[in-house]
């Protein structure tokens, strides 16, 4: 059975299309039109570096981008919960053991995840570049890019915390051997 033929596949599709519609139909001056949304957006930007950075670099569309990212950060934990649930369901049916050759290799992998997460937060570039204009000023690009960016960043955070938890709870076996690699 193909993913789009299941209830969960339809739910993912409808959720993504709703997020795209939010990005597409959000007016550029949303915070001026709806002053009550300003407090919500400011609160979300106060603790979320990605929302703050998107607001800083998105020029004339900063209100729309901050609002869209704020709403997505409120609803995206449901999607992350589904990813975590699926991970644990698959893990129960297999022998999942993380074996690394050395602590150095494990920490370099975690450091690379952290650097990648930081780069996805900072969204290197500015609104004056062609890529920046395409990502932040054009409504269809914002609509397609924002849900994916928020989802991927959240998954990176989950993977990073899971790997740190695995280290802290001794679920990582540092053997010094490759065990068949």
mmCIF file with all atom_site columns, C-alpha atoms in Angstrom:
data_model
loop_
_atom_site.group_PDB
_atom_site.id
_atom_site.type_symbol
_atom_site.label_atom_id
_atom_site.label_alt_id
_atom_site.label_comp_id
_atom_site.label_asym_id
_atom_site.label_entity_id
_atom_site.label_seq_id
_atom_site.pdbx_PDB_ins_code
_atom_site.Cartn_x
_atom_site.Cartn_y
_atom_site.Cartn_z
_atom_site.occupancy
_atom_site.B_iso_or_equiv
_atom_site.pdbx_formal_charge
_atom_site.auth_seq_id
_atom_site.auth_comp_id
_atom_site.auth_asym_id
_atom_site.auth_atom_id
_atom_site.pdbx_PDB_model_num
ATOM 1   C CA . UNK A 1 1   ? 0.000  0.000  0.000  1.00 0.00 ? 1   UNK A CA 1
ATOM 2   C CA . UNK A 1 2   ? 1.378  3.392  -0.960 1.00 0.00 ? 2   UNK A CA 1
ATOM 3   C CA . UNK A 1 3   ? 1.771  6.100  1.727  1.00 0.00 ? 3   UNK A CA 1
ATOM 4   C CA . UNK A 1 4   ? -0.916 8.369  0.242  1.00 0.00 ? 4   UNK A CA 1
ATOM 5   C CA . UNK A 1 5   ? -3.436 5.514  0.372  1.00 0.00 ? 5   UNK A CA 1
ATOM 6   C CA . UNK A 1 6   ? -3.410 5.328  4.164  1.00 0.00 ? 6   UNK A CA 1
ATOM 7   C CA . UNK A 1 7   ? -5.208 7.559  6.622  1.00 0.00 ? 7   UNK A CA 1
ATOM 8   C CA . UNK A 1 8   ? -1.896 8.806  7.976  1.00 0.00 ? 8   UNK A CA 1
ATOM 9   C CA . UNK A 1 9   ? -0.725 9.602  4.440  1.00 0.00 ? 9   UNK A CA 1
ATOM 10  C CA . UNK A 1 10  ? -3.840 11.651 3.802  1.00 0.00 ? 10  UNK A CA 1
ATOM 11  C CA . UNK A 1 11  ? -3.408 13.385 7.152  1.00 0.00 ? 11  UNK A CA 1
ATOM 12  C CA . UNK A 1 12  ? 0.199  14.343 6.285  1.00 0.00 ? 12  UNK A CA 1
ATOM 13  C CA . UNK A 1 13  ? -0.902 15.623 2.878  1.00 0.00 ? 13  UNK A CA 1
ATOM 14  C CA . UNK A 1 14  ? -3.781 17.695 4.242  1.00 0.00 ? 14  UNK A CA 1
ATOM 15  C CA . UNK A 1 15  ? -1.583 19.091 7.023  1.00 0.00 ? 15  UNK A CA 1
ATOM 16  C CA . UNK A 1 16  ? 1.107  20.137 4.571  1.00 0.00 ? 16  UNK A CA 1
ATOM 17  C CA . UNK A 1 17  ? -1.442 21.722 2.239  1.00 0.00 ? 17  UNK A CA 1
ATOM 18  C CA . UNK A 1 18  ? -2.948 23.635 5.186  1.00 0.00 ? 18  UNK A CA 1
ATOM 19  C CA . UNK A 1 19  ? 0.526  24.913 6.087  1.00 0.00 ? 19  UNK A CA 1
ATOM 20  C CA . UNK A 1 20  ? 1.090  25.931 2.455  1.00 0.00 ? 20  UNK A CA 1
ATOM 21  C CA . UNK A 1 21  ? -2.262 27.760 2.414  1.00 0.00 ? 21  UNK A CA 1
ATOM 22  C CA . UNK A 1 22  ? -1.285 29.598 5.615  1.00 0.00 ? 22  UNK A CA 1
ATOM 23  C CA . UNK A 1 23  ? 1.950  30.773 4.020  1.00 0.00 ? 23  UNK A CA 1
ATOM 24  C CA . UNK A 1 24  ? 0.296  31.685 0.736  1.00 0.00 ? 24  UNK A CA 1
ATOM 25  C CA . UNK A 1 25  ? -2.679 33.647 2.111  1.00 0.00 ? 25  UNK A CA 1
ATOM 26  C CA . UNK A 1 26  ? -0.954 35.457 4.983  1.00 0.00 ? 26  UNK A CA 1
ATOM 27  C CA . UNK A 1 27  ? -0.873 39.164 4.141  1.00 0.00 ? 27  UNK A CA 1
ATOM 28  C CA . UNK A 1 28  ? 2.492  40.918 4.241  1.00 0.00 ? 28  UNK A CA 1
ATOM 29  C CA . UNK A 1 29  ? 1.256  43.338 6.953  1.00 0.00 ? 29  UNK A CA 1
ATOM 30  C CA . UNK A 1 30  ? -0.491 40.683 9.071  1.00 0.00 ? 30  UNK A CA 1
ATOM 31  C CA . UNK A 1 31  ? 0.704  42.127 12.398 1.00 0.00 ? 31  UNK A CA 1
ATOM 32  C CA . UNK A 1 32  ? -0.629 45.573 11.502 1.00 0.00 ? 32  UNK A CA 1
ATOM 33  C CA . UNK A 1 33  ? -3.986 44.129 10.443 1.00 0.00 ? 33  UNK A CA 1
ATOM 34  C CA . UNK A 1 34  ? -4.281 41.846 13.492 1.00 0.00 ? 34  UNK A CA 1
ATOM 35  C CA . UNK A 1 35  ? -2.601 43.526 16.485 1.00 0.00 ? 35  UNK A CA 1
ATOM 36  C CA . UNK A 1 36  ? -3.459 40.576 18.759 1.00 0.00 ? 36  UNK A CA 1
ATOM 37  C CA . UNK A 1 37  ? -1.196 38.386 16.608 1.00 0.00 ? 37  UNK A CA 1
ATOM 38  C CA . UNK A 1 38  ? 1.761  40.683 17.374 1.00 0.00 ? 38  UNK A CA 1
ATOM 39  C CA . UNK A 1 39  ? 1.948  39.589 21.016 1.00 0.00 ? 39  UNK A CA 1
ATOM 40  C CA . UNK A 1 40  ? 1.837  35.937 19.998 1.00 0.00 ? 40  UNK A CA 1
ATOM 41  C CA . UNK A 1 41  ? 4.533  36.424 17.357 1.00 0.00 ? 41  UNK A CA 1
ATOM 42  C CA . UNK A 1 42  ? 6.735  38.434 19.732 1.00 0.00 ? 42  UNK A CA 1
ATOM 43  C CA . UNK A 1 43  ? 6.417  35.729 22.384 1.00 0.00 ? 43  UNK A CA 1
ATOM 44  C CA . UNK A 1 44  ? 7.355  32.992 19.916 1.00 0.00 ? 44  UNK A CA 1
ATOM 45  C CA . UNK A 1 45  ? 10.312 35.026 18.621 1.00 0.00 ? 45  UNK A CA 1
ATOM 46  C CA . UNK A 1 46  ? 11.508 35.690 22.190 1.00 0.00 ? 46  UNK A CA 1
ATOM 47  C CA . UNK A 1 47  ? 12.501 32.044 22.711 1.00 0.00 ? 47  UNK A CA 1
ATOM 48  C CA . UNK A 1 48  ? 12.858 30.762 19.147 1.00 0.00 ? 48  UNK A CA 1
ATOM 49  C CA . UNK A 1 49  ? 15.996 31.803 17.333 1.00 0.00 ? 49  UNK A CA 1
ATOM 50  C CA . UNK A 1 50  ? 14.721 30.648 13.938 1.00 0.00 ? 50  UNK A CA 1
ATOM 51  C CA . UNK A 1 51  ? 11.666 32.937 14.065 1.00 0.00 ? 51  UNK A CA 1
ATOM 52  C CA . UNK A 1 52  ? 13.775 35.859 15.247 1.00 0.00 ? 52  UNK A CA 1
ATOM 53  C CA . UNK A 1 53  ? 16.343 35.329 12.467 1.00 0.00 ? 53  UNK A CA 1
ATOM 54  C CA . UNK A 1 54  ? 13.693 34.963 9.758  1.00 0.00 ? 54  UNK A CA 1
ATOM 55  C CA . UNK A 1 55  ? 12.169 38.251 10.929 1.00 0.00 ? 55  UNK A CA 1
ATOM 56  C CA . UNK A 1 56  ? 15.558 39.956 10.765 1.00 0.00 ? 56  UNK A CA 1
ATOM 57  C CA . UNK A 1 57  ? 16.479 38.895 7.242  1.00 0.00 ? 57  UNK A CA 1
ATOM 58  C CA . UNK A 1 58  ? 13.158 38.852 5.415  1.00 0.00 ? 58  UNK A CA 1
ATOM 59  C CA . UNK A 1 59  ? 12.851 42.568 4.713  1.00 0.00 ? 59  UNK A CA 1
ATOM 60  C CA . UNK A 1 60  ? 9.445  43.805 3.634  1.00 0.00 ? 60  UNK A CA 1
ATOM 61  C CA . UNK A 1 61  ? 7.762  40.463 4.353  1.00 0.00 ? 61  UNK A CA 1
ATOM 62  C CA . UNK A 1 62  ? 9.123  40.102 7.886  1.00 0.00 ? 62  UNK A CA 1
ATOM 63  C CA . UNK A 1 63  ? 5.688  40.317 9.532  1.00 0.00 ? 63  UNK A CA 1
ATOM 64  C CA . UNK A 1 64  ? 4.235  37.579 7.344  1.00 0.00 ? 64  UNK A CA 1
ATOM 65  C CA . UNK A 1 65  ? 7.278  35.342 7.724  1.00 0.00 ? 65  UNK A CA 1
ATOM 66  C CA . UNK A 1 66  ? 7.431  35.750 11.508 1.00 0.00 ? 66  UNK A CA 1
ATOM 67  C CA . UNK A 1 67  ? 3.722  35.003 11.803 1.00 0.00 ? 67  UNK A CA 1
ATOM 68  C CA . UNK A 1 68  ? 3.860  31.925 9.549  1.00 0.00 ? 68  UNK A CA 1
ATOM 69  C CA . UNK A 1 69  ? 6.913  30.509 11.342 1.00 0.00 ? 69  UNK A CA 1
ATOM 70  C CA . UNK A 1 70  ? 5.300  31.186 14.747 1.00 0.00 ? 70  UNK A CA 1
ATOM 71  C CA . UNK A 1 71  ? 2.129  29.325 13.835 1.00 0.00 ? 71  UNK A CA 1
ATOM 72  C CA . UNK A 1 72  ? 4.112  26.455 12.348 1.00 0.00 ? 72  UNK A CA 1
ATOM 73  C CA . UNK A 1 73  ? 6.207  26.147 15.514 1.00 0.00 ? 73  UNK A CA 1
ATOM 74  C CA . UNK A 1 74  ? 2.948  25.757 17.467 1.00 0.00 ? 74  UNK A CA 1
ATOM 75  C CA . UNK A 1 75  ? 1.484  22.989 15.301 1.00 0.00 ? 75  UNK A CA 1
ATOM 76  C CA . UNK A 1 76  ? 4.647  21.176 14.226 1.00 0.00 ? 76  UNK A CA 1
ATOM 77  C CA . UNK A 1 77  ? 5.118  19.284 17.552 1.00 0.00 ? 77  UNK A CA 1
ATOM 78  C CA . UNK A 1 78  ? 2.220  17.072 16.454 1.00 0.00 ? 78  UNK A CA 1
ATOM 79  C CA . UNK A 1 79  ? 4.181  16.058 13.340 1.00 0.00 ? 79  UNK A CA 1
ATOM 80  C CA . UNK A 1 80  ? 7.312  15.507 15.412 1.00 0.00 ? 80  UNK A CA 1
ATOM 81  C CA . UNK A 1 81  ? 5.271  13.321 17.773 1.00 0.00 ? 81  UNK A CA 1
ATOM 82  C CA . UNK A 1 82  ? 4.235  11.140 14.830 1.00 0.00 ? 82  UNK A CA 1
ATOM 83  C CA . UNK A 1 83  ? 7.878  10.839 13.741 1.00 0.00 ? 83  UNK A CA 1
ATOM 84  C CA . UNK A 1 84  ? 8.924  9.828  17.272 1.00 0.00 ? 84  UNK A CA 1
ATOM 85  C CA . UNK A 1 85  ? 6.041  7.337  17.530 1.00 0.00 ? 85  UNK A CA 1
ATOM 86  C CA . UNK A 1 86  ? 6.998  5.740  14.203 1.00 0.00 ? 86  UNK A CA 1
ATOM 87  C CA . UNK A 1 87  ? 10.658 5.579  15.251 1.00 0.00 ? 87  UNK A CA 1
ATOM 88  C CA . UNK A 1 88  ? 9.830  3.745  18.465 1.00 0.00 ? 88  UNK A CA 1
ATOM 89  C CA . UNK A 1 89  ? 7.370  1.423  16.692 1.00 0.00 ? 89  UNK A CA 1
ATOM 90  C CA . UNK A 1 90  ? 10.085 0.400  14.217 1.00 0.00 ? 90  UNK A CA 1
ATOM 91  C CA . UNK A 1 91  ? 12.680 0.155  16.984 1.00 0.00 ? 91  UNK A CA 1
ATOM 92  C CA . UNK A 1 92  ? 10.575 -2.358 18.937 1.00 0.00 ? 92  UNK A CA 1
ATOM 93  C CA . UNK A 1 93  ? 10.577 -4.726 15.976 1.00 0.00 ? 93  UNK A CA 1
ATOM 94  C CA . UNK A 1 94  ? 14.323 -4.694 15.439 1.00 0.00 ? 94  UNK A CA 1
ATOM 95  C CA . UNK A 1 95  ? 17.521 -4.979 17.390 1.00 0.00 ? 95  UNK A CA 1
ATOM 96  C CA . UNK A 1 96  ? 18.524 -1.333 17.516 1.00 0.00 ? 96  UNK A CA 1
ATOM 97  C CA . UNK A 1 97  ? 21.976 -0.931 19.014 1.00 0.00 ? 97  UNK A CA 1
ATOM 98  C CA . UNK A 1 98  ? 24.223 1.992  18.260 1.00 0.00 ? 98  UNK A CA 1
ATOM 99  C CA . UNK A 1 99  ? 27.816 0.837  18.021 1.00 0.00 ? 99  UNK A CA 1
ATOM 100 C CA . UNK A 1 100 ? 30.574 3.342  17.431 1.00 0.00 ? 100 UNK A CA 1
ATOM 101 C CA . UNK A 1 101 ? 34.290 2.807  16.980 1.00 0.00 ? 101 UNK A CA 1
ATOM 102 C CA . UNK A 1 102 ? 35.339 5.653  19.250 1.00 0.00 ? 102 UNK A CA 1
ATOM 103 C CA . UNK A 1 103 ? 34.071 8.498  21.386 1.00 0.00 ? 103 UNK A CA 1
ATOM 104 C CA . UNK A 1 104 ? 35.689 10.939 18.982 1.00 0.00 ? 104 UNK A CA 1
ATOM 105 C CA . UNK A 1 105 ? 33.630 9.673  16.048 1.00 0.00 ? 105 UNK A CA 1
ATOM 106 C CA . UNK A 1 106 ? 30.432 9.826  18.106 1.00 0.00 ? 106 UNK A CA 1
ATOM 107 C CA . UNK A 1 107 ? 31.072 13.377 19.307 1.00 0.00 ? 107 UNK A CA 1
ATOM 108 C CA . UNK A 1 108 ? 32.063 14.551 15.824 1.00 0.00 ? 108 UNK A CA 1
ATOM 109 C CA . UNK A 1 109 ? 28.742 13.193 14.534 1.00 0.00 ? 109 UNK A CA 1
ATOM 110 C CA . UNK A 1 110 ? 26.836 15.035 17.258 1.00 0.00 ? 110 UNK A CA 1
ATOM 111 C CA . UNK A 1 111 ? 28.813 18.198 16.623 1.00 0.00 ? 111 UNK A CA 1
ATOM 112 C CA . UNK A 1 112 ? 28.006 17.998 12.918 1.00 0.00 ? 112 UNK A CA 1
ATOM 113 C CA . UNK A 1 113 ? 24.297 17.670 13.750 1.00 0.00 ? 113 UNK A CA 1
ATOM 114 C CA . UNK A 1 114 ? 24.519 20.708 16.009 1.00 0.00 ? 114 UNK A CA 1
ATOM 115 C CA . UNK A 1 115 ? 26.318 22.770 13.339 1.00 0.00 ? 115 UNK A CA 1
ATOM 116 C CA . UNK A 1 116 ? 23.755 21.752 10.710 1.00 0.00 ? 116 UNK A CA 1
ATOM 117 C CA . UNK A 1 117 ? 20.919 22.714 13.075 1.00 0.00 ? 117 UNK A CA 1
ATOM 118 C CA . UNK A 1 118 ? 22.574 26.074 13.746 1.00 0.00 ? 118 UNK A CA 1
ATOM 119 C CA . UNK A 1 119 ? 22.979 26.731 10.021 1.00 0.00 ? 119 UNK A CA 1
ATOM 120 C CA . UNK A 1 120 ? 19.335 25.915 9.390  1.00 0.00 ? 120 UNK A CA 1
ATOM 121 C CA . UNK A 1 121 ? 18.421 28.404 12.134 1.00 0.00 ? 121 UNK A CA 1
ATOM 122 C CA . UNK A 1 122 ? 20.571 31.192 10.820 1.00 0.00 ? 122 UNK A CA 1
ATOM 123 C CA . UNK A 1 123 ? 19.423 30.711 7.220  1.00 0.00 ? 123 UNK A CA 1
ATOM 124 C CA . UNK A 1 124 ? 22.634 32.001 5.768  1.00 0.00 ? 124 UNK A CA 1
ATOM 125 C CA . UNK A 1 125 ? 21.949 34.720 3.240  1.00 0.00 ? 125 UNK A CA 1
ATOM 126 C CA . UNK A 1 126 ? 19.938 37.871 3.129  1.00 0.00 ? 126 UNK A CA 1
ATOM 127 C CA . UNK A 1 127 ? 16.807 39.128 1.460  1.00 0.00 ? 127 UNK A CA 1
ATOM 128 C CA . UNK A 1 128 ? 18.828 41.085 -1.113 1.00 0.00 ? 128 UNK A CA 1
ATOM 129 C CA . UNK A 1 129 ? 20.213 37.921 -2.708 1.00 0.00 ? 129 UNK A CA 1
ATOM 130 C CA . UNK A 1 130 ? 18.256 36.053 -5.354 1.00 0.00 ? 130 UNK A CA 1
ATOM 131 C CA . UNK A 1 131 ? 17.779 33.058 -3.085 1.00 0.00 ? 131 UNK A CA 1
ATOM 132 C CA . UNK A 1 132 ? 16.714 35.303 -0.202 1.00 0.00 ? 132 UNK A CA 1
ATOM 133 C CA . UNK A 1 133 ? 14.145 37.093 -2.368 1.00 0.00 ? 133 UNK A CA 1
ATOM 134 C CA . UNK A 1 134 ? 12.804 33.799 -3.633 1.00 0.00 ? 134 UNK A CA 1
ATOM 135 C CA . UNK A 1 135 ? 12.566 32.287 -0.139 1.00 0.00 ? 135 UNK A CA 1
ATOM 136 C CA . UNK A 1 136 ? 11.137 35.215 1.789  1.00 0.00 ? 136 UNK A CA 1
ATOM 137 C CA . UNK A 1 137 ? 9.447  37.759 -0.467 1.00 0.00 ? 137 UNK A CA 1
ATOM 138 C CA . UNK A 1 138 ? 7.480  35.556 -2.876 1.00 0.00 ? 138 UNK A CA 1
ATOM 139 C CA . UNK A 1 139 ? 4.377  34.138 -1.133 1.00 0.00 ? 139 UNK A CA 1
ATOM 140 C CA . UNK A 1 140 ? 4.457  30.747 -2.896 1.00 0.00 ? 140 UNK A CA 1
ATOM 141 C CA . UNK A 1 141 ? 8.101  30.209 -1.925 1.00 0.00 ? 141 UNK A CA 1
ATOM 142 C CA . UNK A 1 142 ? 7.343  31.130 1.680  1.00 0.00 ? 142 UNK A CA 1
ATOM 143 C CA . UNK A 1 143 ? 4.386  28.777 1.586  1.00 0.00 ? 143 UNK A CA 1
ATOM 144 C CA . UNK A 1 144 ? 6.428  25.836 0.305  1.00 0.00 ? 144 UNK A CA 1
ATOM 145 C CA . UNK A 1 145 ? 9.684  26.499 2.177  1.00 0.00 ? 145 UNK A CA 1
ATOM 146 C CA . UNK A 1 146 ? 8.517  27.441 5.687  1.00 0.00 ? 146 UNK A CA 1
ATOM 147 C CA . UNK A 1 147 ? 6.756  24.161 6.631  1.00 0.00 ? 147 UNK A CA 1
ATOM 148 C CA . UNK A 1 148 ? 9.686  22.099 5.392  1.00 0.00 ? 148 UNK A CA 1
ATOM 149 C CA . UNK A 1 149 ? 12.248 24.273 7.164  1.00 0.00 ? 149 UNK A CA 1
ATOM 150 C CA . UNK A 1 150 ? 10.439 24.149 10.511 1.00 0.00 ? 150 UNK A CA 1
ATOM 151 C CA . UNK A 1 151 ? 9.811  20.397 10.246 1.00 0.00 ? 151 UNK A CA 1
ATOM 152 C CA . UNK A 1 152 ? 13.399 19.544 9.292  1.00 0.00 ? 152 UNK A CA 1
ATOM 153 C CA . UNK A 1 153 ? 14.825 21.762 12.019 1.00 0.00 ? 153 UNK A CA 1
ATOM 154 C CA . UNK A 1 154 ? 12.624 20.062 14.607 1.00 0.00 ? 154 UNK A CA 1
ATOM 155 C CA . UNK A 1 155 ? 13.674 16.611 13.434 1.00 0.00 ? 155 UNK A CA 1
ATOM 156 C CA . UNK A 1 156 ? 17.325 17.678 13.729 1.00 0.00 ? 156 UNK A CA 1
ATOM 157 C CA . UNK A 1 157 ? 16.714 18.821 17.305 1.00 0.00 ? 157 UNK A CA 1
ATOM 158 C CA . UNK A 1 158 ? 15.007 15.508 18.111 1.00 0.00 ? 158 UNK A CA 1
ATOM 159 C CA . UNK A 1 159 ? 17.910 13.513 16.654 1.00 0.00 ? 159 UNK A CA 1
ATOM 160 C CA . UNK A 1 160 ? 20.438 15.608 18.560 1.00 0.00 ? 160 UNK A CA 1
ATOM 161 C CA . UNK A 1 161 ? 18.633 15.194 21.893 1.00 0.00 ? 161 UNK A CA 1
ATOM 162 C CA . UNK A 1 162 ? 18.086 11.487 21.259 1.00 0.00 ? 162 UNK A CA 1
ATOM 163 C CA . UNK A 1 163 ? 21.766 10.945 20.604 1.00 0.00 ? 163 UNK A CA 1
ATOM 164 C CA . UNK A 1 164 ? 22.715 12.878 23.744 1.00 0.00 ? 164 UNK A CA 1
ATOM 165 C CA . UNK A 1 165 ? 20.172 10.852 25.728 1.00 0.00 ? 165 UNK A CA 1
ATOM 166 C CA . UNK A 1 166 ? 21.597 7.632  24.277 1.00 0.00 ? 166 UNK A CA 1
ATOM 167 C CA . UNK A 1 167 ? 25.049 8.659  25.457 1.00 0.00 ? 167 UNK A CA 1
ATOM 168 C CA . UNK A 1 168 ? 23.844 9.661  28.923 1.00 0.00 ? 168 UNK A CA 1
ATOM 169 C CA . UNK A 1 169 ? 21.848 6.457  29.407 1.00 0.00 ? 169 UNK A CA 1
ATOM 170 C CA . UNK A 1 170 ? 24.666 4.171  28.182 1.00 0.00 ? 170 UNK A CA 1
ATOM 171 C CA . UNK A 1 171 ? 22.704 3.001  25.154 1.00 0.00 ? 171 UNK A CA 1
ATOM 172 C CA . UNK A 1 172 ? 25.769 3.678  23.043 1.00 0.00 ? 172 UNK A CA 1
ATOM 173 C CA . UNK A 1 173 ? 28.412 1.013  22.957 1.00 0.00 ? 173 UNK A CA 1
ATOM 174 C CA . UNK A 1 174 ? 31.926 2.260  22.301 1.00 0.00 ? 174 UNK A CA 1
ATOM 175 C CA . UNK A 1 175 ? 33.799 -0.875 21.321 1.00 0.00 ? 175 UNK A CA 1
ATOM 176 C CA . UNK A 1 176 ? 36.857 0.115  19.375 1.00 0.00 ? 176 UNK A CA 1
ATOM 177 C CA . UNK A 1 177 ? 35.901 -2.491 16.748 1.00 0.00 ? 177 UNK A CA 1
ATOM 178 C CA . UNK A 1 178 ? 33.757 -2.084 13.696 1.00 0.00 ? 178 UNK A CA 1
ATOM 179 C CA . UNK A 1 179 ? 31.557 -5.185 14.198 1.00 0.00 ? 179 UNK A CA 1
ATOM 180 C CA . UNK A 1 180 ? 31.223 -6.138 10.568 1.00 0.00 ? 180 UNK A CA 1
ATOM 181 C CA . UNK A 1 181 ? 31.458 -2.717 8.949  1.00 0.00 ? 181 UNK A CA 1
#
